[in-house]
PDB file of C-alpha atoms in Angstrom:
ATOM      1  CA  MET A 434      42.447  76.696 116.692  1.00  0.00           C
ATOM      2  CA  TYR A 435      40.100  75.878 113.940  1.00  0.00           C
ATOM      3  CA  LEU A 436      42.222  77.680 111.419  1.00  0.00           C
ATOM      4  CA  LYS A 437      44.966  75.042 112.306  1.00  0.00           C
ATOM      5  CA  ILE A 438      42.510  72.172 111.604  1.00  0.00           C
ATOM      6  CA  LYS A 439      41.144  73.838 108.487  1.00  0.00           C
ATOM      7  CA  ARG A 440      44.721  73.771 106.973  1.00  0.00           C
ATOM      8  CA  LEU A 441      45.192  70.170 108.042  1.00  0.00           C
ATOM      9  CA  ILE A 442      41.897  69.324 106.094  1.00  0.00           C
ATOM     10  CA  ASP A 443      42.882  71.516 103.288  1.00  0.00           C
ATOM     11  CA  ILE A 444      46.123  69.331 102.860  1.00  0.00           C
ATOM     12  CA  VAL A 445      44.551  66.010 103.126  1.00  0.00           C
ATOM     13  CA  LEU A 446      41.604  66.783 100.918  1.00  0.00           C
ATOM     14  CA  SER A 447      43.481  68.591  98.201  1.00  0.00           C
ATOM     15  CA  GLY A 448      46.168  65.842  98.192  1.00  0.00           C
ATOM     16  CA  LEU A 449      43.482  63.102  98.158  1.00  0.00           C
ATOM     17  CA  GLY A 450      41.746  65.287  95.345  1.00  0.00           C
ATOM     18  CA  MET A 451      44.761  65.257  92.985  1.00  0.00           C
ATOM     19  CA  VAL A 452      45.223  61.624  93.116  1.00  0.00           C
ATOM     20  CA  ILE A 453      41.441  60.616  92.834  1.00  0.00           C
ATOM     21  CA  LEU A 454      40.524  63.056  90.275  1.00  0.00           C
ATOM     22  CA  SER A 455      43.694  62.432  88.098  1.00  0.00           C
ATOM     23  CA  PRO A 456      41.816  60.498  85.679  1.00  0.00           C
ATOM     24  CA  VAL A 457      39.459  63.374  85.277  1.00  0.00           C
ATOM     25  CA  PHE A 458      42.440  65.832  84.888  1.00  0.00           C
ATOM     26  CA  LEU A 459      43.537  63.561  82.008  1.00  0.00           C
ATOM     27  CA  ILE A 460      40.333  63.477  80.082  1.00  0.00           C
ATOM     28  CA  LEU A 461      40.046  67.165  80.403  1.00  0.00           C
ATOM     29  CA  ILE A 462      43.472  68.004  79.330  1.00  0.00           C
ATOM     30  CA  VAL A 463      43.147  65.830  76.275  1.00  0.00           C
ATOM     31  CA  GLY A 464      39.693  67.591  75.674  1.00  0.00           C
ATOM     32  CA  ILE A 465      41.319  70.997  75.856  1.00  0.00           C
ATOM     33  CA  LYS A 466      44.256  70.011  73.510  1.00  0.00           C
ATOM     34  CA  LEU A 467      42.129  68.362  70.717  1.00  0.00           C
ATOM     35  CA  ASP A 468      39.455  71.381  70.874  1.00  0.00           C
ATOM     36  CA  SER A 469      41.893  74.534  70.520  1.00  0.00           C
ATOM     37  CA  LYS A 470      45.518  75.438  70.187  1.00  0.00           C
ATOM     38  CA  GLY A 471      47.135  76.885  73.487  1.00  0.00           C
ATOM     39  CA  PRO A 472      48.445  75.876  76.930  1.00  0.00           C
ATOM     40  CA  VAL A 473      46.157  73.509  79.013  1.00  0.00           C
ATOM     41  CA  LEU A 474      46.460  75.775  82.069  1.00  0.00           C
ATOM     42  CA  PHE A 475      46.634  79.533  82.530  1.00  0.00           C
ATOM     43  CA  LYS A 476      47.765  81.814  85.476  1.00  0.00           C
ATOM     44  CA  GLN A 477      45.785  84.781  86.633  1.00  0.00           C
ATOM     45  CA  LYS A 478      46.865  87.139  89.359  1.00  0.00           C
ATOM     46  CA  ARG A 479      44.431  87.260  92.160  1.00  0.00           C
ATOM     47  CA  VAL A 480      44.252  88.776  95.750  1.00  0.00           C
ATOM     48  CA  GLY A 481      44.999  86.457  98.508  1.00  0.00           C
ATOM     49  CA  LEU A 482      45.282  86.465 102.525  1.00  0.00           C
ATOM     50  CA  TYR A 483      46.130  90.093 103.647  1.00  0.00           C
ATOM     51  CA  LYS A 484      45.838  91.191  99.936  1.00  0.00           C
ATOM     52  CA  LYS A 485      48.985  89.670  98.895  1.00  0.00           C
ATOM     53  CA  HIS A 486      48.915  88.614  95.271  1.00  0.00           C
ATOM     54  CA  PHE A 487      49.344  85.267  94.060  1.00  0.00           C
ATOM     55  CA  HIS A 488      48.592  83.298  90.665  1.00  0.00           C
ATOM     56  CA  ILE A 489      45.718  81.008  90.423  1.00  0.00           C
ATOM     57  CA  LEU A 490      45.628  78.218  88.208  1.00  0.00           C
ATOM     58  CA  LYS A 491      42.843  77.168  85.799  1.00  0.00           C
ATOM     59  CA  PHE A 492      42.040  75.143  82.904  1.00  0.00           C
ATOM     60  CA  ARG A 493      42.326  77.281  79.602  1.00  0.00           C
ATOM     61  CA  THR A 494      38.323  78.064  78.348  1.00  0.00           C
ATOM     62  CA  MET A 495      39.273  80.817  75.843  1.00  0.00           C
ATOM     63  CA  LYS A 496      41.360  81.044  72.635  1.00  0.00           C
ATOM     64  CA  ILE A 497      44.721  82.166  72.592  1.00  0.00           C
ATOM     65  CA  ASP A 498      43.979  85.418  70.436  1.00  0.00           C
ATOM     66  CA  THR A 499      41.461  86.595  73.216  1.00  0.00           C
ATOM     67  CA  PRO A 500      42.717  90.298  74.297  1.00  0.00           C
ATOM     68  CA  LYS A 501      44.944  90.030  77.286  1.00  0.00           C
ATOM     69  CA  ASP A 502      44.102  91.431  80.680  1.00  0.00           C
ATOM     70  CA  THR A 503      40.511  92.078  79.768  1.00  0.00           C
ATOM     71  CA  PRO A 504      37.653  90.685  82.167  1.00  0.00           C
ATOM     72  CA  THR A 505      35.140  88.505  80.035  1.00  0.00           C
ATOM     73  CA  HIS A 506      32.219  90.774  80.440  1.00  0.00           C
ATOM     74  CA  LEU A 507      34.118  93.779  79.136  1.00  0.00           C
ATOM     75  CA  LEU A 508      34.727  91.984  75.890  1.00  0.00           C
ATOM     76  CA  ALA A 509      32.613  93.209  72.851  1.00  0.00           C
ATOM     77  CA  ASP A 510      31.569  89.659  72.137  1.00  0.00           C
ATOM     78  CA  PRO A 511      32.822  86.975  74.916  1.00  0.00           C
ATOM     79  CA  GLN A 512      31.092  84.177  72.955  1.00  0.00           C
ATOM     80  CA  GLN A 513      33.449  84.183  69.988  1.00  0.00           C
ATOM     81  CA  TYR A 514      36.691  83.697  72.205  1.00  0.00           C
ATOM     82  CA  ILE A 515      35.099  80.993  74.486  1.00  0.00           C
ATOM     83  CA  THR A 516      36.144  77.463  73.186  1.00  0.00           C
ATOM     84  CA  ARG A 517      33.594  74.434  72.899  1.00  0.00           C
ATOM     85  CA  MET A 518      35.397  72.892  75.570  1.00  0.00           C
ATOM     86  CA  GLY A 519      35.496  76.002  77.467  1.00  0.00           C
ATOM     87  CA  LYS A 520      31.890  76.433  77.680  1.00  0.00           C
ATOM     88  CA  PHE A 521      31.392  72.993  79.130  1.00  0.00           C
ATOM     89  CA  LEU A 522      34.307  73.598  81.575  1.00  0.00           C
ATOM     90  CA  ARG A 523      32.572  76.978  82.782  1.00  0.00           C
ATOM     91  CA  LYS A 524      29.143  75.629  82.987  1.00  0.00           C
ATOM     92  CA  THR A 525      30.300  72.670  85.257  1.00  0.00           C
ATOM     93  CA  SER A 526      32.866  74.664  87.164  1.00  0.00           C
ATOM     94  CA  LEU A 527      35.644  72.089  85.917  1.00  0.00           C
ATOM     95  CA  ASP A 528      37.885  74.850  84.891  1.00  0.00           C
ATOM     96  CA  GLU A 529      38.670  75.545  88.607  1.00  0.00           C
ATOM     97  CA  LEU A 530      39.973  72.107  89.547  1.00  0.00           C
ATOM     98  CA  PRO A 531      43.646  72.897  89.046  1.00  0.00           C
ATOM     99  CA  GLN A 532      43.106  75.213  92.050  1.00  0.00           C
ATOM    100  CA  ILE A 533      43.277  72.206  94.070  1.00  0.00           C
ATOM    101  CA  TRP A 534      47.168  72.766  93.671  1.00  0.00           C
ATOM    102  CA  ASN A 535      46.627  76.306  94.991  1.00  0.00           C
ATOM    103  CA  ILE A 536      45.054  74.849  98.044  1.00  0.00           C
ATOM    104  CA  PHE A 537      47.756  72.120  98.544  1.00  0.00           C
ATOM    105  CA  THR A 538      50.507  74.836  98.767  1.00  0.00           C
ATOM    106  CA  GLY A 539      48.600  77.018 101.070  1.00  0.00           C
ATOM    107  CA  GLU A 540      47.724  79.875  98.800  1.00  0.00           C
ATOM    108  CA  MET A 541      43.978  79.096  99.045  1.00  0.00           C
ATOM    109  CA  SER A 542      41.614  77.057 101.093  1.00  0.00           C
ATOM    110  CA  ILE A 543      38.717  74.664  99.995  1.00  0.00           C
ATOM    111  CA  ILE A 544      36.331  77.035 101.480  1.00  0.00           C
ATOM    112  CA  GLY A 545      36.672  80.925 101.611  1.00  0.00           C
ATOM    113  CA  PRO A 546      35.790  84.146  99.827  1.00  0.00           C
ATOM    114  CA  ARG A 547      36.653  83.678  96.076  1.00  0.00           C
ATOM    115  CA  PRO A 548      39.899  85.543  95.414  1.00  0.00           C
ATOM    116  CA  ALA A 549      39.155  88.881  93.632  1.00  0.00           C
ATOM    117  CA  LEU A 550      41.241  89.922  90.557  1.00  0.00           C
ATOM    118  CA  TRP A 551      44.177  91.968  91.197  1.00  0.00           C
ATOM    119  CA  ASN A 552      42.482  95.056  89.714  1.00  0.00           C
ATOM    120  CA  GLN A 553      39.186  94.848  91.218  1.00  0.00           C
ATOM    121  CA  ALA A 554      39.815  97.801  93.624  1.00  0.00           C
ATOM    122  CA  ASP A 555      36.019  98.214  94.433  1.00  0.00           C
ATOM    123  CA  LEU A 556      35.516  94.842  95.644  1.00  0.00           C
ATOM    124  CA  ILE A 557      38.782  94.691  97.303  1.00  0.00           C
ATOM    125  CA  ALA A 558      37.815  98.042  99.157  1.00  0.00           C
ATOM    126  CA  GLU A 559      34.398  96.695 100.022  1.00  0.00           C
ATOM    127  CA  ARG A 560      35.844  93.301 101.549  1.00  0.00           C
ATOM    128  CA  ASP A 561      37.911  95.418 103.705  1.00  0.00           C
ATOM    129  CA  LYS A 562      34.841  96.765 105.548  1.00  0.00           C
ATOM    130  CA  TYR A 563      33.990  93.031 106.469  1.00  0.00           C
ATOM    131  CA  GLY A 564      37.617  91.798 106.975  1.00  0.00           C
ATOM    132  CA  ALA A 565      37.250  89.215 104.221  1.00  0.00           C
ATOM    133  CA  ASN A 566      40.668  90.050 102.884  1.00  0.00           C
ATOM    134  CA  ASP A 567      42.106  88.689 106.184  1.00  0.00           C
ATOM    135  CA  VAL A 568      41.038  85.215 105.682  1.00  0.00           C
ATOM    136  CA  LYS A 569      42.295  82.789 102.932  1.00  0.00           C
ATOM    137  CA  PRO A 570      40.695  82.764  99.664  1.00  0.00           C
ATOM    138  CA  GLY A 571      38.711  79.627  98.774  1.00  0.00           C
ATOM    139  CA  LEU A 572      37.845  77.351  95.934  1.00  0.00           C
ATOM    140  CA  THR A 573      34.116  78.007  96.914  1.00  0.00           C
ATOM    141  CA  GLY A 574      32.475  79.990  99.462  1.00  0.00           C
ATOM    142  CA  TRP A 575      29.274  81.410 101.125  1.00  0.00           C
ATOM    143  CA  ALA A 576      28.872  83.899  98.369  1.00  0.00           C
ATOM    144  CA  GLN A 577      29.219  81.129  95.731  1.00  0.00           C
ATOM    145  CA  ILE A 578      26.298  79.152  96.864  1.00  0.00           C
ATOM    146  CA  ASN A 579      24.204  82.222  97.115  1.00  0.00           C
ATOM    147  CA  GLY A 580      24.370  83.867  93.769  1.00  0.00           C
ATOM    148  CA  ARG A 581      27.839  83.699  92.539  1.00  0.00           C
ATOM    149  CA  ASP A 582      28.052  85.792  89.198  1.00  0.00           C
ATOM    150  CA  GLU A 583      24.618  87.240  89.649  1.00  0.00           C
ATOM    151  CA  LEU A 584      25.588  89.109  92.813  1.00  0.00           C
ATOM    152  CA  PRO A 585      26.492  92.786  92.646  1.00  0.00           C
ATOM    153  CA  ILE A 586      29.641  93.757  94.607  1.00  0.00           C
ATOM    154  CA  ASP A 587      28.080  95.168  97.969  1.00  0.00           C
ATOM    155  CA  VAL A 588      26.031  91.977  98.249  1.00  0.00           C
ATOM    156  CA  LYS A 589      29.021  89.538  97.571  1.00  0.00           C
ATOM    157  CA  SER A 590      30.999  91.351 100.188  1.00  0.00           C
ATOM    158  CA  LYS A 591      28.408  91.217 102.715  1.00  0.00           C
ATOM    159  CA  LEU A 592      28.134  87.491 102.252  1.00  0.00           C
ATOM    160  CA  ASP A 593      32.178  86.996 102.436  1.00  0.00           C
ATOM    161  CA  GLY A 594      31.820  89.003 105.759  1.00  0.00           C
ATOM    162  CA  GLU A 595      29.314  86.764 106.974  1.00  0.00           C
ATOM    163  CA  TYR A 596      31.487  83.872 106.221  1.00  0.00           C
ATOM    164  CA  VAL A 597      34.099  85.290 108.176  1.00  0.00           C
ATOM    165  CA  GLN A 598      31.902  85.797 111.029  1.00  0.00           C
ATOM    166  CA  ARG A 599      30.396  82.412 110.925  1.00  0.00           C
ATOM    167  CA  ILE A 600      33.735  80.580 110.095  1.00  0.00           C
ATOM    168  CA  GLY A 601      34.090  77.132 111.569  1.00  0.00           C
ATOM    169  CA  LEU A 602      33.972  73.276 110.695  1.00  0.00           C
ATOM    170  CA  ARG A 603      30.086  73.191 110.632  1.00  0.00           C
ATOM    171  CA  PHE A 604      29.751  76.207 108.361  1.00  0.00           C
ATOM    172  CA  ASP A 605      32.577  75.003 106.083  1.00  0.00           C
ATOM    173  CA  ILE A 606      30.631  71.741 105.810  1.00  0.00           C
ATOM    174  CA  LYS A 607      27.528  73.559 104.741  1.00  0.00           C
ATOM    175  CA  CYS A 608      29.283  75.463 102.002  1.00  0.00           C
ATOM    176  CA  PHE A 609      31.046  72.403 100.805  1.00  0.00           C
ATOM    177  CA  PHE A 610      27.970  70.402 100.301  1.00  0.00           C
ATOM    178  CA  GLY A 611      26.034  73.237  99.120  1.00  0.00           C
ATOM    179  CA  THR A 612      28.565  73.899  96.336  1.00  0.00           C
ATOM    180  CA  PHE A 613      27.620  70.458  94.742  1.00  0.00           C
ATOM    181  CA  VAL A 614      23.952  71.528  94.697  1.00  0.00           C
ATOM    182  CA  SER A 615      24.832  74.793  93.201  1.00  0.00           C
ATOM    183  CA  VAL A 616      27.161  73.491  90.459  1.00  0.00           C
ATOM    184  CA  ALA A 617      24.493  70.822  89.591  1.00  0.00           C
ATOM    185  CA  LYS A 618      21.876  73.592  89.029  1.00  0.00           C
ATOM    186  CA  SER A 619      24.254  75.946  87.441  1.00  0.00           C
ATOM    187  CA  ASP A 620      23.178  78.606  89.779  1.00  0.00           C
ATOM    188  CA  GLY A 621      24.409  81.937  89.202  1.00  0.00           C
ATOM    189  CA  VAL A 622      26.670  80.999  86.275  1.00  0.00           C
ATOM    190  CA  LEU A 623      26.199  83.709  83.694  1.00  0.00           C
ATOM    191  CA  GLU A 624      28.281  83.434  80.545  1.00  0.00           C
ATOM    192  CA  GLY A 625      30.632  86.270  80.112  1.00  0.00           C
ATOM    193  CA  GLY A 626      30.125  87.146  83.901  1.00  0.00           C
ATOM    194  CA  THR A 627      27.466  89.578  83.766  1.00  0.00           C
ATOM    195  CA  GLY A 628      23.763  89.786  84.497  1.00  0.00           C
ATOM    196  CA  THR A 629      21.057  92.047  85.780  1.00  0.00           C
ATOM    197  CA  LYS A 630      22.535  91.908  89.058  1.00  0.00           C
ATOM    198  CA  ALA A 631      26.274  92.187  88.082  1.00  0.00           C
ATOM    199  CA  LYS A 632      26.435  94.956  85.763  1.00  0.00           C
ATOM    200  CA  GLU A 633      28.391  97.077  88.482  1.00  0.00           C
ATOM    201  CA  GLU A 634      31.041  94.363  88.377  1.00  0.00           C
ATOM    202  CA  MET A 635      34.409  95.833  87.025  1.00  0.00           C
ATOM    203  CA  ALA A 636      35.900  92.332  86.633  1.00  0.00           C
ATOM    204  CA  SER A 637      34.516  88.860  86.354  1.00  0.00           C
ATOM    205  CA  ASP A 638      35.471  85.892  88.556  1.00  0.00           C
ATOM    206  CA  LYS A 639      35.842  83.972  85.308  1.00  0.00           C
ATOM    207  CA  GLU A 640      38.907  83.700  82.898  1.00  0.00           C
ATOM    208  CA  THR A 641      40.789  86.368  81.554  1.00  0.00           C
ATOM    209  CA  ASN A 642      43.431  84.853  79.152  1.00  0.00           C
ATOM    210  CA  SER A 643      46.897  85.651  80.223  1.00  0.00           C
ATOM    211  CA  LYS A 644      48.587  83.592  77.516  1.00  0.00           C
TER     212      LYS A 644
END
């Protein structure tokens, strides 16, 4: 029953979000275009509900000459590819805003496990243990407010599994407002997607330039 209510909440909030945040979108679009050559948005193949692939939308944060299909943390020097505007977008997580459209169309939810990259076989397999691939991926979730990029795969998957077990309106609200606190503190944001806890990650949850 809650999943139907959850979908209704997603439609209403994402619809309102696109309208209310339209001035922010416009400012960011201008900033991206003035800062570097290339498209404003990019698409990236991710794993959705029941491991079905879909294309997530993000604001472009990397230069157009970035090696394609290479996770950020596997680049020799990620900093040389990230644009000035991109650094700001990543630090504030504003690069994720276009996913409001993914939410509106039903490919994602506001709250849920972050969608894995299509080639993150280890993360996908680990999530299978907890049923985390059987819920709609989210813009933010329980793992995101408890470590984000710093988390190794096994810990991240367990937190995603905990979300599956506790899914409900009260817990979604907790994750929603916890996200604002996490973003304000830039908790768990590691440029390039690596850290002492994340060295075993085969792919980053950050942008891989696909253009």
